[in-house]
PDB file of C-alpha atoms in Angstrom:
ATOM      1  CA  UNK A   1      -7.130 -21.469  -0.688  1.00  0.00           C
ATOM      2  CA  UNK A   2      -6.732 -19.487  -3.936  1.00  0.00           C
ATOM      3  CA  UNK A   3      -5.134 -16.452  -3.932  1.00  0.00           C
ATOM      4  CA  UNK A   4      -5.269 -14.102  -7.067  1.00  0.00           C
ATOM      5  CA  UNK A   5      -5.623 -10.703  -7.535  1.00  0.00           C
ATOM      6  CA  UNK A   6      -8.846  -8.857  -9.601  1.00  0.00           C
ATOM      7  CA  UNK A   7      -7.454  -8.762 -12.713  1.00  0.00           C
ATOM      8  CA  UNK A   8     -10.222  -6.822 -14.324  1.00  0.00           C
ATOM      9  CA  UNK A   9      -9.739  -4.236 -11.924  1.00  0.00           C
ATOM     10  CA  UNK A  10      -6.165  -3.147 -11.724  1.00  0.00           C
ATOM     11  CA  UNK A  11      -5.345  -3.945 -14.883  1.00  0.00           C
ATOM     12  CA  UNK A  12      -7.883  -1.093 -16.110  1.00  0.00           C
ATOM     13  CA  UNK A  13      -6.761   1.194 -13.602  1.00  0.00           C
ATOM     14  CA  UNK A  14      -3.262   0.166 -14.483  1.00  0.00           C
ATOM     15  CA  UNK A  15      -3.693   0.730 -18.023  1.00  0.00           C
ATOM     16  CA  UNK A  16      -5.212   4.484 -17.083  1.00  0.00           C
ATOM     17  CA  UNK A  17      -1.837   5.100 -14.986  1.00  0.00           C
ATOM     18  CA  UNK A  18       0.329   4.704 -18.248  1.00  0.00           C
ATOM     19  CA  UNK A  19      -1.375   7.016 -20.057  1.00  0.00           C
ATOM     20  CA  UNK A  20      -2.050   9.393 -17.547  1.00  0.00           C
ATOM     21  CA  UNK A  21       1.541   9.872 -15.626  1.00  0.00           C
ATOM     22  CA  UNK A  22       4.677  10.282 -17.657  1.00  0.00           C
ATOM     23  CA  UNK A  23       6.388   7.439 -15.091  1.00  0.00           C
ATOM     24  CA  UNK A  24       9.179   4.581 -16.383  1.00  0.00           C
ATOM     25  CA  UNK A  25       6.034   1.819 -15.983  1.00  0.00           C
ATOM     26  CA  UNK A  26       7.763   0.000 -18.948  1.00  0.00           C
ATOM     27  CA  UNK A  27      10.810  -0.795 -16.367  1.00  0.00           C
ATOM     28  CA  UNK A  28       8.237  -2.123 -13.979  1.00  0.00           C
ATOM     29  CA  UNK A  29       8.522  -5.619 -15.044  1.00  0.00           C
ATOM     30  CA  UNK A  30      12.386  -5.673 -14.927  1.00  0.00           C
ATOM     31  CA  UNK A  31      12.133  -4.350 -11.232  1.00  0.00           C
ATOM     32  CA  UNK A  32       9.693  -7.214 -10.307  1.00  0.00           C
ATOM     33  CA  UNK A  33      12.483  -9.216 -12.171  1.00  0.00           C
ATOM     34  CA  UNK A  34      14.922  -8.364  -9.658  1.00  0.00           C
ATOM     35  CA  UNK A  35      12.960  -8.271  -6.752  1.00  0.00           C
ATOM     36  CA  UNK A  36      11.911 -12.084  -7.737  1.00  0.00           C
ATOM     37  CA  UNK A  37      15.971 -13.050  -8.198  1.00  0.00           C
ATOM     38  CA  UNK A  38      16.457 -11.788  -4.537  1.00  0.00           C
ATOM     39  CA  UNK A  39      13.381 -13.615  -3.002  1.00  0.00           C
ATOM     40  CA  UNK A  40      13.270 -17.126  -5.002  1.00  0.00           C
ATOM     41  CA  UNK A  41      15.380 -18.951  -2.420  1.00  0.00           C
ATOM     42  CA  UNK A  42      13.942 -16.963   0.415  1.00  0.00           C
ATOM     43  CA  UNK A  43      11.817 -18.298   2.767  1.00  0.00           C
ATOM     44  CA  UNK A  44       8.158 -18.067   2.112  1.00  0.00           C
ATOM     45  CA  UNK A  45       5.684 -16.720   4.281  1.00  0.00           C
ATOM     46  CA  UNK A  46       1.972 -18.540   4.268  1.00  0.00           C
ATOM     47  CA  UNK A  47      -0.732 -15.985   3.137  1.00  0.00           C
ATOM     48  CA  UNK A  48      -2.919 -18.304   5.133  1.00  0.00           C
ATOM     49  CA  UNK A  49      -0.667 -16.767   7.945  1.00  0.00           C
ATOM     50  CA  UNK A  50      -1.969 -12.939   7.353  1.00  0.00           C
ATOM     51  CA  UNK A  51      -5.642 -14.479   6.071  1.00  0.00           C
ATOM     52  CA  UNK A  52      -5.946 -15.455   9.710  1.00  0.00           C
ATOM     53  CA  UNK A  53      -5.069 -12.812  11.406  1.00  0.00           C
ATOM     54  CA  UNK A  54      -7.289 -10.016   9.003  1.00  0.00           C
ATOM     55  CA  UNK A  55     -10.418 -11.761   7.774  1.00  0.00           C
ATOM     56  CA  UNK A  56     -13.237 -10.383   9.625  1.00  0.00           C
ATOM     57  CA  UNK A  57     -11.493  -7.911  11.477  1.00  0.00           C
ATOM     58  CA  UNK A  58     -11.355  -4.013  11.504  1.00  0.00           C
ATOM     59  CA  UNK A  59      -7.932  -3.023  10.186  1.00  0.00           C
ATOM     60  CA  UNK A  60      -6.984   0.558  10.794  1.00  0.00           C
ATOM     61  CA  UNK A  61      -4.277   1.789   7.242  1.00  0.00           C
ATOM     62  CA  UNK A  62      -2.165   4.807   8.062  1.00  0.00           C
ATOM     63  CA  UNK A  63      -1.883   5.940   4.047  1.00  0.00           C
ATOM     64  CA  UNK A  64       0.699   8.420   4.692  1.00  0.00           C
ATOM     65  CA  UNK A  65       2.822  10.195   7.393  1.00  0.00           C
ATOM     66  CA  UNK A  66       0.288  12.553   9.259  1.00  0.00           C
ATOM     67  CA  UNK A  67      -0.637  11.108  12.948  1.00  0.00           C
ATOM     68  CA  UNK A  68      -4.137  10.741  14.344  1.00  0.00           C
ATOM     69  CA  UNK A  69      -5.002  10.776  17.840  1.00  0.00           C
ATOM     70  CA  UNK A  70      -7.552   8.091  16.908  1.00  0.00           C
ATOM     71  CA  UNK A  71      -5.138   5.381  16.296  1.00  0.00           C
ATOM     72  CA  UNK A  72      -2.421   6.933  18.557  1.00  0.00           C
ATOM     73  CA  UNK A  73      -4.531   7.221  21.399  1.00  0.00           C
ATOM     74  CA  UNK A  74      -6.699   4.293  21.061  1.00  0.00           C
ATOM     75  CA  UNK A  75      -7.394   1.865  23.812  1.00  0.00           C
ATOM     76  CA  UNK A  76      -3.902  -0.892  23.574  1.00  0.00           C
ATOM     77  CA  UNK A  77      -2.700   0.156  19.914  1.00  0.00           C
ATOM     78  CA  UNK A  78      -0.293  -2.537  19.658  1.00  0.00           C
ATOM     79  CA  UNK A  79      -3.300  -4.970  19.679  1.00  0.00           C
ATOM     80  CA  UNK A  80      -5.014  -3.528  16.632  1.00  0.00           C
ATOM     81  CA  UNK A  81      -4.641  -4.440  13.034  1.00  0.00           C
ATOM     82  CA  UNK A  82      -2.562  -1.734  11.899  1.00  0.00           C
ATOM     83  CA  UNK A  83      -1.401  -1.814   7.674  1.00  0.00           C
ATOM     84  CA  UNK A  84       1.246   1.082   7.658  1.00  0.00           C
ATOM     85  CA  UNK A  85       1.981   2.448   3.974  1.00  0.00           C
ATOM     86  CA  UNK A  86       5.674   3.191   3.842  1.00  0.00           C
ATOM     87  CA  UNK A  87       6.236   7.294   5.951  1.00  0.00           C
ATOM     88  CA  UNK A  88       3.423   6.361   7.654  1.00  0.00           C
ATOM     89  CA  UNK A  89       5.962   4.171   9.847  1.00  0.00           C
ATOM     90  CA  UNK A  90       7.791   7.038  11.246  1.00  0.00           C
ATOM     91  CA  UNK A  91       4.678   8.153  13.097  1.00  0.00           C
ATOM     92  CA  UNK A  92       4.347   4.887  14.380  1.00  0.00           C
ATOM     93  CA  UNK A  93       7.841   4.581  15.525  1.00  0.00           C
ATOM     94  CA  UNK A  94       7.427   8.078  17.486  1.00  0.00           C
ATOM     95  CA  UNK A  95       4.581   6.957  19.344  1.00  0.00           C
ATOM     96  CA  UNK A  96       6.114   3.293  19.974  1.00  0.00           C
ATOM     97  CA  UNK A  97       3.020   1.649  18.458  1.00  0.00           C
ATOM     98  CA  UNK A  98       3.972  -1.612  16.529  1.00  0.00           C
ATOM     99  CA  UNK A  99       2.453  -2.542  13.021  1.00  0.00           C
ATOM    100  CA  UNK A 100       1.295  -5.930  12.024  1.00  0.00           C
ATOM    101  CA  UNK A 101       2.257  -5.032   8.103  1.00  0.00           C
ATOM    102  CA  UNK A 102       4.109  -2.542   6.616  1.00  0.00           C
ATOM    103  CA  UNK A 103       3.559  -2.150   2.945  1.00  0.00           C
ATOM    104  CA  UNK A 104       6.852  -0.121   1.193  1.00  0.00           C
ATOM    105  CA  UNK A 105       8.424   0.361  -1.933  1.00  0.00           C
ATOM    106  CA  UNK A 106      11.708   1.412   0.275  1.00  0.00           C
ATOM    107  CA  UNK A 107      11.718   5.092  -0.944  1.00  0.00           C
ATOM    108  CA  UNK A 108      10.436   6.661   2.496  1.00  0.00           C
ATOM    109  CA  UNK A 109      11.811   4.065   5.530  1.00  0.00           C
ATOM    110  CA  UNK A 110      15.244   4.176   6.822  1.00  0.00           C
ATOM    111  CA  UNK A 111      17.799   1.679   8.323  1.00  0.00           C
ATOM    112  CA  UNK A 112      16.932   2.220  11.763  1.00  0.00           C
ATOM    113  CA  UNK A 113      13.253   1.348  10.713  1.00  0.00           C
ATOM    114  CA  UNK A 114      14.238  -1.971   8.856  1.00  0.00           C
ATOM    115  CA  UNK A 115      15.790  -3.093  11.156  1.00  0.00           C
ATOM    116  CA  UNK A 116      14.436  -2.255  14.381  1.00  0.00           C
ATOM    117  CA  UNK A 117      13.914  -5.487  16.511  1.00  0.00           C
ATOM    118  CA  UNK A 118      10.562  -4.201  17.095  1.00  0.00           C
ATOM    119  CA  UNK A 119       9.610  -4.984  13.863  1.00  0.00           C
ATOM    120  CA  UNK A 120      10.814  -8.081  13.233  1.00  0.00           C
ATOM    121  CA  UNK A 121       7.081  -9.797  13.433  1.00  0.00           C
ATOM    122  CA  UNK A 122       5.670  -7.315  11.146  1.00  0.00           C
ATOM    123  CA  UNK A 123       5.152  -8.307   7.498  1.00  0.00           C
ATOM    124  CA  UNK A 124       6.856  -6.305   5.231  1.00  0.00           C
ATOM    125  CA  UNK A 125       5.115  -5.967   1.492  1.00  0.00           C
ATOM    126  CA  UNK A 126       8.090  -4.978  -0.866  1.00  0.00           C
ATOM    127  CA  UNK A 127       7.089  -3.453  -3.633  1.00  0.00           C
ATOM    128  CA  UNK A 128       8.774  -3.297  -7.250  1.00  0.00           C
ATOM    129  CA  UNK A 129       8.200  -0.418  -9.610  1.00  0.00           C
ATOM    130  CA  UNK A 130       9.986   1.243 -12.237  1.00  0.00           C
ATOM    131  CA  UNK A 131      11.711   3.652 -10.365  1.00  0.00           C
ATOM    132  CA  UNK A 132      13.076   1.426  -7.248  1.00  0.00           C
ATOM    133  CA  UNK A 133      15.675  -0.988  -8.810  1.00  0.00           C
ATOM    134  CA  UNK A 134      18.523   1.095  -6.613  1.00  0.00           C
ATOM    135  CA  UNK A 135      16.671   0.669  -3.466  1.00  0.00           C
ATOM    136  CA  UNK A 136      15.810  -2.875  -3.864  1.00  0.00           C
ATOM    137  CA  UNK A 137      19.648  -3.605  -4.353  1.00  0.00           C
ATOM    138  CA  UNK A 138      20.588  -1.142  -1.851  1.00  0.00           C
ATOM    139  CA  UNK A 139      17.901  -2.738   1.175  1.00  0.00           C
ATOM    140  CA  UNK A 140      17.358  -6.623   0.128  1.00  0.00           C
ATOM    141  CA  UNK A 141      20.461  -8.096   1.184  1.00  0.00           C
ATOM    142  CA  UNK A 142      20.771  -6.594   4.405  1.00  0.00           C
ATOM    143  CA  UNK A 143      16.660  -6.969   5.186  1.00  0.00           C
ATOM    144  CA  UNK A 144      17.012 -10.654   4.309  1.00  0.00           C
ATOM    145  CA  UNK A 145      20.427 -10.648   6.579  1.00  0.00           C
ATOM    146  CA  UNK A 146      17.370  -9.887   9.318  1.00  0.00           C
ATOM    147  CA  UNK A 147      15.438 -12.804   8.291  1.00  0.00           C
ATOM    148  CA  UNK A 148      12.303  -9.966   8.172  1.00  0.00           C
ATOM    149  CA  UNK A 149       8.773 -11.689   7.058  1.00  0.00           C
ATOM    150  CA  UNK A 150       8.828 -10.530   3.286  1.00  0.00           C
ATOM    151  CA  UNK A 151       5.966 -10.691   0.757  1.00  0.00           C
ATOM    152  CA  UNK A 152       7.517  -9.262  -2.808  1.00  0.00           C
ATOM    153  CA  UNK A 153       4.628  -7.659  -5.055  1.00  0.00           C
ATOM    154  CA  UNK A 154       4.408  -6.000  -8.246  1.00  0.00           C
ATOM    155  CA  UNK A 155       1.762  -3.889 -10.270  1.00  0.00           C
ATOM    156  CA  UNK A 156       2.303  -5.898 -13.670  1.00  0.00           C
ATOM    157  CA  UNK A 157       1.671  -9.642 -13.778  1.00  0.00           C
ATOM    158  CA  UNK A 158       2.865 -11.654 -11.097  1.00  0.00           C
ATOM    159  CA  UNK A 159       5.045 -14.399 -11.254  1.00  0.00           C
ATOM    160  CA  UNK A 160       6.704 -16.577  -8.689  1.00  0.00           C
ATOM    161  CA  UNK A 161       6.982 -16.075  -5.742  1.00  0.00           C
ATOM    162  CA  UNK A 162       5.900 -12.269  -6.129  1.00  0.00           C
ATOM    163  CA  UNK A 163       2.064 -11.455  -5.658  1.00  0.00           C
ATOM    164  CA  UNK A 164      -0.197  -8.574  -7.351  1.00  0.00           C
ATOM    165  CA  UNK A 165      -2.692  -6.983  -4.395  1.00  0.00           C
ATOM    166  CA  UNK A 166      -4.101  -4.142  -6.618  1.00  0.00           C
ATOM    167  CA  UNK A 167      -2.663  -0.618  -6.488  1.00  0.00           C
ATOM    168  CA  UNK A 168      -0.250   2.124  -7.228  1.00  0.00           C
ATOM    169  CA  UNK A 169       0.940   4.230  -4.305  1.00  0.00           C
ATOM    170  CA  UNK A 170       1.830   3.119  -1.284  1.00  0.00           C
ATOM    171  CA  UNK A 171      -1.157   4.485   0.389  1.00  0.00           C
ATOM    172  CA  UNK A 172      -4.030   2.974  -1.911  1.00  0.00           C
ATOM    173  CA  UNK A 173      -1.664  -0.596  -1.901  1.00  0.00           C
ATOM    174  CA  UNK A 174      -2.331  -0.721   1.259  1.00  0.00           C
ATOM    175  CA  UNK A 175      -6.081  -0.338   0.950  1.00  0.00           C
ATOM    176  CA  UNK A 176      -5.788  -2.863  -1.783  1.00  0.00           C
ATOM    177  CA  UNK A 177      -3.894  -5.962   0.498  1.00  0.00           C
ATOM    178  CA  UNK A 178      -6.242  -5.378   3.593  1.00  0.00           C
ATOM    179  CA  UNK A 179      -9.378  -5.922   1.140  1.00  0.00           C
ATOM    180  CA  UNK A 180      -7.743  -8.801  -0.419  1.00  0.00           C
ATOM    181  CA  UNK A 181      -6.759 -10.529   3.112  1.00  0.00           C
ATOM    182  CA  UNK A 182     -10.652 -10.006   3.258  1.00  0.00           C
ATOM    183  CA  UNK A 183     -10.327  -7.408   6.465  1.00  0.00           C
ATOM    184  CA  UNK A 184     -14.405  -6.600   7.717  1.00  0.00           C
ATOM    185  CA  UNK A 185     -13.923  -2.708   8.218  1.00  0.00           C
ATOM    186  CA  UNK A 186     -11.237  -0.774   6.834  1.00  0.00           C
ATOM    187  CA  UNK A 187     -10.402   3.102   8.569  1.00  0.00           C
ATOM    188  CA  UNK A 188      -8.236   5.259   6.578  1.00  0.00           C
ATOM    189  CA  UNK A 189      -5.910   7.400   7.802  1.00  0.00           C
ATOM    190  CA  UNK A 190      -3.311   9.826   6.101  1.00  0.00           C
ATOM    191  CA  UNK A 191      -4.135  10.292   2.508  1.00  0.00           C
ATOM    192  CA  UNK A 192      -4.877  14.442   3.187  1.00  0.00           C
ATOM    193  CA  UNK A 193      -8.459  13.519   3.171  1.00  0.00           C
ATOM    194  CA  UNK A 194      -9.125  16.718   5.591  1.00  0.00           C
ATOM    195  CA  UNK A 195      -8.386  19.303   2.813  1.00  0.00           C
ATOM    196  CA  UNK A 196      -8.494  17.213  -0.329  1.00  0.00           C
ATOM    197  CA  UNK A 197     -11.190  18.153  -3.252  1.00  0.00           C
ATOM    198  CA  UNK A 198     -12.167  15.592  -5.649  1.00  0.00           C
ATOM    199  CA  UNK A 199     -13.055  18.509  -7.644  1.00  0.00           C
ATOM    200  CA  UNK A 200      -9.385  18.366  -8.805  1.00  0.00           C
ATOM    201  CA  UNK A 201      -9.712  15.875 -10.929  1.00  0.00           C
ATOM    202  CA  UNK A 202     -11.401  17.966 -13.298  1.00  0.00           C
ATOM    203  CA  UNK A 203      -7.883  20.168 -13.637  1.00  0.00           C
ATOM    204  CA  UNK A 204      -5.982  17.257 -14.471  1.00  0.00           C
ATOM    205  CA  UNK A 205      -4.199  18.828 -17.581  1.00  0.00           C
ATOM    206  CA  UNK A 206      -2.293  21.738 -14.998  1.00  0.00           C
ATOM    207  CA  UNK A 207      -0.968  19.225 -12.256  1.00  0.00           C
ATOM    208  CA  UNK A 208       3.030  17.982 -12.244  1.00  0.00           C
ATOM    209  CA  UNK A 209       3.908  14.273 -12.210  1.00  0.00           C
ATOM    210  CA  UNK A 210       4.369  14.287  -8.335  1.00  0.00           C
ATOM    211  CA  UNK A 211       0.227  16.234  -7.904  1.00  0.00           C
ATOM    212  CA  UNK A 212      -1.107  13.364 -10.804  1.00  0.00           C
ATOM    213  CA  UNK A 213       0.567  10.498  -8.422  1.00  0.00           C
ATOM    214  CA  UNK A 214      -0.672  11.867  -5.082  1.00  0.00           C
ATOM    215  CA  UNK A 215      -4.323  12.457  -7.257  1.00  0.00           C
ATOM    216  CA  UNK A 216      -3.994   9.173  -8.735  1.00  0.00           C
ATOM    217  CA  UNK A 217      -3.468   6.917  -5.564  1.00  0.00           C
ATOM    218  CA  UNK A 218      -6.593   9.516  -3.885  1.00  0.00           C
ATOM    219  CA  UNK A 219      -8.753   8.430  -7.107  1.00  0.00           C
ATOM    220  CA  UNK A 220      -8.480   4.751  -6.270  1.00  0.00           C
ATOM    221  CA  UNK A 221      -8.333   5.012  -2.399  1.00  0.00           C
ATOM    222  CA  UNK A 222     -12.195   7.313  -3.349  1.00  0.00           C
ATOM    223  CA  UNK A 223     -13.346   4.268  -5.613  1.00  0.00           C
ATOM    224  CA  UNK A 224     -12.386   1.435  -3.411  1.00  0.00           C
ATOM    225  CA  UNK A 225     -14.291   3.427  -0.504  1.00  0.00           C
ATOM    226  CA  UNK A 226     -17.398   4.200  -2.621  1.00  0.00           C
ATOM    227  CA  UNK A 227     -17.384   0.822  -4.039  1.00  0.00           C
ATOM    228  CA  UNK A 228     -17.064  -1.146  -0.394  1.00  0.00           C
ATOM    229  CA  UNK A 229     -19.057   1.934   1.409  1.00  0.00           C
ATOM    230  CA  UNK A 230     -19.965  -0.561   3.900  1.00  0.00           C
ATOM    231  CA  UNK A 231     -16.148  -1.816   4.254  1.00  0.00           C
ATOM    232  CA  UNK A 232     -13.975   1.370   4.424  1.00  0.00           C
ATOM    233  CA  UNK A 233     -14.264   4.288   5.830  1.00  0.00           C
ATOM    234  CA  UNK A 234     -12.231   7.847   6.096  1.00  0.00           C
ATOM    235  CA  UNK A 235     -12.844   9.660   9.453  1.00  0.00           C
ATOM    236  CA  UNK A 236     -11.102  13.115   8.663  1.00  0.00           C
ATOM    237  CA  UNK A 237     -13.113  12.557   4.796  1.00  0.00           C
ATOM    238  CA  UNK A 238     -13.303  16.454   3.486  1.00  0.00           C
ATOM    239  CA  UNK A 239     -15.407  15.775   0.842  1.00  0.00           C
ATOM    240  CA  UNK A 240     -16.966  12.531   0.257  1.00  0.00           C
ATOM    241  CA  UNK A 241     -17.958  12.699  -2.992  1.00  0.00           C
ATOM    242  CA  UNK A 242     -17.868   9.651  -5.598  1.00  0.00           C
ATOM    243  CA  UNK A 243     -17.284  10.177  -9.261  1.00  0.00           C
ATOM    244  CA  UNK A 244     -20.484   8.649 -11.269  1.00  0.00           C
ATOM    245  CA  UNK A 245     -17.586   7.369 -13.948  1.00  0.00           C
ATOM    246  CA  UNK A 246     -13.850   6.963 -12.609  1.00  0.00           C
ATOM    247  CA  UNK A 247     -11.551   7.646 -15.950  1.00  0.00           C
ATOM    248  CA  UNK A 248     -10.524   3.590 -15.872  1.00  0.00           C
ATOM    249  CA  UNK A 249     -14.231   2.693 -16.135  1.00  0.00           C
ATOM    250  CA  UNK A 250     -14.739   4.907 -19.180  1.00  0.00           C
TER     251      UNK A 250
END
């Protein structure tokens, strides 16, 4: 089975990132770079592993660190699909409900998360960026001490044994790897789709770095919805409009 990443995709949305969000992308390769020189002699796990588990299934993504009664509360949560971006764990944690991946760049998960015996079957997705070369030598010797299940990505191009899923924040990564591992319905959870306008996008030029990432990682998580309407959905949606041109397609 072949396993590669849209490359026409992310790499215009990618592209649109650097010159949209004043961010250190051009250290992104050299944090994929380390990442790769802690996880070449690690052991592998099979993506035909997690392709078995997700394709055809309904995978619920907690995006971000709100809870939901809908996932909390739903009938034996431990048996669902659940893709957790990064915070989102800590709601998890509180309401002893078990993930089967947790996607993370390691800027919003803690030691007693890591390495929490109840987690030691869940996937972890470590992601490099420009901005995480501390944490990744701060958490990687001690994860891998735990023998955790990691897959290493990266947003630039991939190169052994790391893997390029598609997206930028934690949340909309996670949106990204449950589409590639071909998951049949996709609920979203967490992004602050209950108050969030899309209208925003048209103030672009008066947002801070840390609004344009939140806005940026909304943007995709609102075009991979409108473009697999029949694949994802967001129950709390505020406003589900889609743009008619998203800035990477112009």
């Amino acid at each position: 089975m072949n396993y590669k990443p849209n490359k026409f995709f992310w790499e215009k949305i990618y592209n649109w990132l650097k010159s949209f969000i004043e961010l250190s992308f051009y250290s992104d390769n050299n944090s994929a770079l380390l990442l790769r020189s802690f996880l070449l002699d690690y052991p592998r796990i099979s993506l035909e592993e997690i392709y078995s588990s997700v394709e055809g299934k309904k995978v619920i993504v907690i995006a971000g660190s709100k809870c939901y009664e809908d996932y909390i509360n739903c009938k034996n949560p431990n048996e669902a699909i659940i893709f957790v971006a990064d915070k989102g764990i800590r709601c998890l944690s509180r309401n002893d409900i078990k993930p089967t991946a947790i996607i993370t760049d390691l800027d919003g998960i803690n030691d007693n998360i890591l390495f929490h015996p109840k987690y030691k079957n869940s996937y972890f997705f470590i992601h490099a960026h420009g901005d995480n070369q501390e944490l990744i030598k701060k958490y990687l010797p001690s994860i891998m001490k735990q023998k955790i299940k990691i897959i290493g990505t990266t947003q630039t191009k991939p190169f052994y044994p790391l893997f390029n899923f598609g997206g930028f924040t934690d949340g909309d990564r996670t949106v990204f790897t449950a589409l590639f591992f071909k998951a049949k319905e996709i609920e979203i959870y967490g992004i602050g789709e209950e108050y969030f306008n899309i209208d925003v996008f048209y103030n672009l030029n008066k947002l801070d770095i840390k609004a344009k990432k939140f806005l940026a990682g909304y943007l995709i998580i609102n075009w991979l919805k409108c473009k697999w309407k029949y694949r994802i959905s967001i129950p709390y949606e505020n406003d589900e409009k889609c743009l008619e041109i998203y800035p990477w397609e112009e």
